[in-house]
Short mmCIF file of C-alpha atoms in Angstrom, two decimals:
data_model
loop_
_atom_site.label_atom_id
_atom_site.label_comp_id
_atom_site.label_asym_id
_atom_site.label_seq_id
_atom_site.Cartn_x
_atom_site.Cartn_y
_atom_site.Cartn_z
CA UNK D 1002 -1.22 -18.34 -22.19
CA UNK D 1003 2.35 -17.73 -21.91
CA UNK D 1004 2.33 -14.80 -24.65
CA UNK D 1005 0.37 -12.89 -21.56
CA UNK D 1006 2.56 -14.23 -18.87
CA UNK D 1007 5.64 -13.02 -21.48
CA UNK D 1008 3.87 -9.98 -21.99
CA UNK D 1009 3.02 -8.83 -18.88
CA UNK D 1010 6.17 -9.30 -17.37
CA UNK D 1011 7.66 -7.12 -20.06
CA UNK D 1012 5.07 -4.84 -19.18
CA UNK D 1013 6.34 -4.62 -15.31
CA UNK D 1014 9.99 -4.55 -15.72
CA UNK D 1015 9.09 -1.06 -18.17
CA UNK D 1016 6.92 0.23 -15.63
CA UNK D 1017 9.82 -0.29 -12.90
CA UNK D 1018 12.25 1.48 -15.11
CA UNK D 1019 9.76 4.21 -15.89
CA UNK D 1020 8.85 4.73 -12.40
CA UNK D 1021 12.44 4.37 -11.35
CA UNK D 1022 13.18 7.70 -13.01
CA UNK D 1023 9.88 9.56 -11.89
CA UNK D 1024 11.19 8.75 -8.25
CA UNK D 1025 14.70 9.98 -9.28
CA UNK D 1026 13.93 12.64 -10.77
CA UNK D 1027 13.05 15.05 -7.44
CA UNK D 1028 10.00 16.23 -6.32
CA UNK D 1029 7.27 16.43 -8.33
CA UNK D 1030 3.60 16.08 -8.61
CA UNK D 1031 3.85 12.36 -9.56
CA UNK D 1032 6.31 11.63 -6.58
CA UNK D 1033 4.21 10.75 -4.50
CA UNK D 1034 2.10 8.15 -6.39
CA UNK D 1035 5.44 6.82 -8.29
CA UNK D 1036 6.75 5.85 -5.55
CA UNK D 1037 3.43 3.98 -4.47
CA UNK D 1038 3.27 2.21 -8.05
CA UNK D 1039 7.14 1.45 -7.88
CA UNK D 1040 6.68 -0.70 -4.53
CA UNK D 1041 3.61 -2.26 -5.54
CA UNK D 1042 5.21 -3.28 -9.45
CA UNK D 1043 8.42 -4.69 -7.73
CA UNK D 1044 6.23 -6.41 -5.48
CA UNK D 1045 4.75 -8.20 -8.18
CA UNK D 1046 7.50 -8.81 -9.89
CA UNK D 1047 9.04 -10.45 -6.90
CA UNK D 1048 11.33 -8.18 -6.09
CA UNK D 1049 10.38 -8.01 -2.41
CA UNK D 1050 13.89 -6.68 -1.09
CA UNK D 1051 12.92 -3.66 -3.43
CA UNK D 1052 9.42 -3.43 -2.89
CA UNK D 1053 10.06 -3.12 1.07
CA UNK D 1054 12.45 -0.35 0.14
CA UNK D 1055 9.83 1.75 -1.84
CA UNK D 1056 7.39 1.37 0.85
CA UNK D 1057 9.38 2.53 3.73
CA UNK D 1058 10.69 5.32 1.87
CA UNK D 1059 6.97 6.33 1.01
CA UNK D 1060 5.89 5.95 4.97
CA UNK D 1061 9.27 8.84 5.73
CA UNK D 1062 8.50 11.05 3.24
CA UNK D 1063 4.43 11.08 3.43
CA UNK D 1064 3.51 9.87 6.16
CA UNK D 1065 0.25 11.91 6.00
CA UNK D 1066 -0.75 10.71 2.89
CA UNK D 1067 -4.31 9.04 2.83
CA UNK D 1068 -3.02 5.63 1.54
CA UNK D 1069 -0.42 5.36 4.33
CA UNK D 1070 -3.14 2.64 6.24
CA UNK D 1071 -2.94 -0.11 2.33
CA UNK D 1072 1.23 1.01 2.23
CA UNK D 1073 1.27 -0.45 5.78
CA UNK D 1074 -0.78 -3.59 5.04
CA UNK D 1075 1.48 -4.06 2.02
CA UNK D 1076 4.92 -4.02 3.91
CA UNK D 1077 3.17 -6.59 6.44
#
């Protein structure tokens, strides 16, 4: 229905601004995973220039991290 479609998208652009700030806000022990969720909600929001941009920085600054392999497959 569209109240979900309106809803959800609501949803996403709160979560980007949420984890916008977790990412901002130094390093943490959410930094890692906000930055995950922030490139994979701009990516569904369409915001693909964005998404790219969350990504790479994730690969630079963990590039250890277990879930570097599905951050990979998502840039491609």
């Amino acid at each position: 229905s569209n109240f979900a479609a309106e809803f959800l998208k609501k949803k996403l652009f709160e979560a980007i601004r949420y984890l916008k700030a977790l990412v901002a806000a130094g390093e943490h022990k959410y930094s890692q995973e906000s930055l995950e969720l922030l490139g994979l909600a701009r990516q569904r929001k369409g915001q693909n220039y964005h998404a790219v941009d969350a990504y790479e920085q994730y690969l630079k600054l963990y590039p250890e991290s277990d879930v570097v392999t599905w951050v990979k497959q998502r840039l491609s």
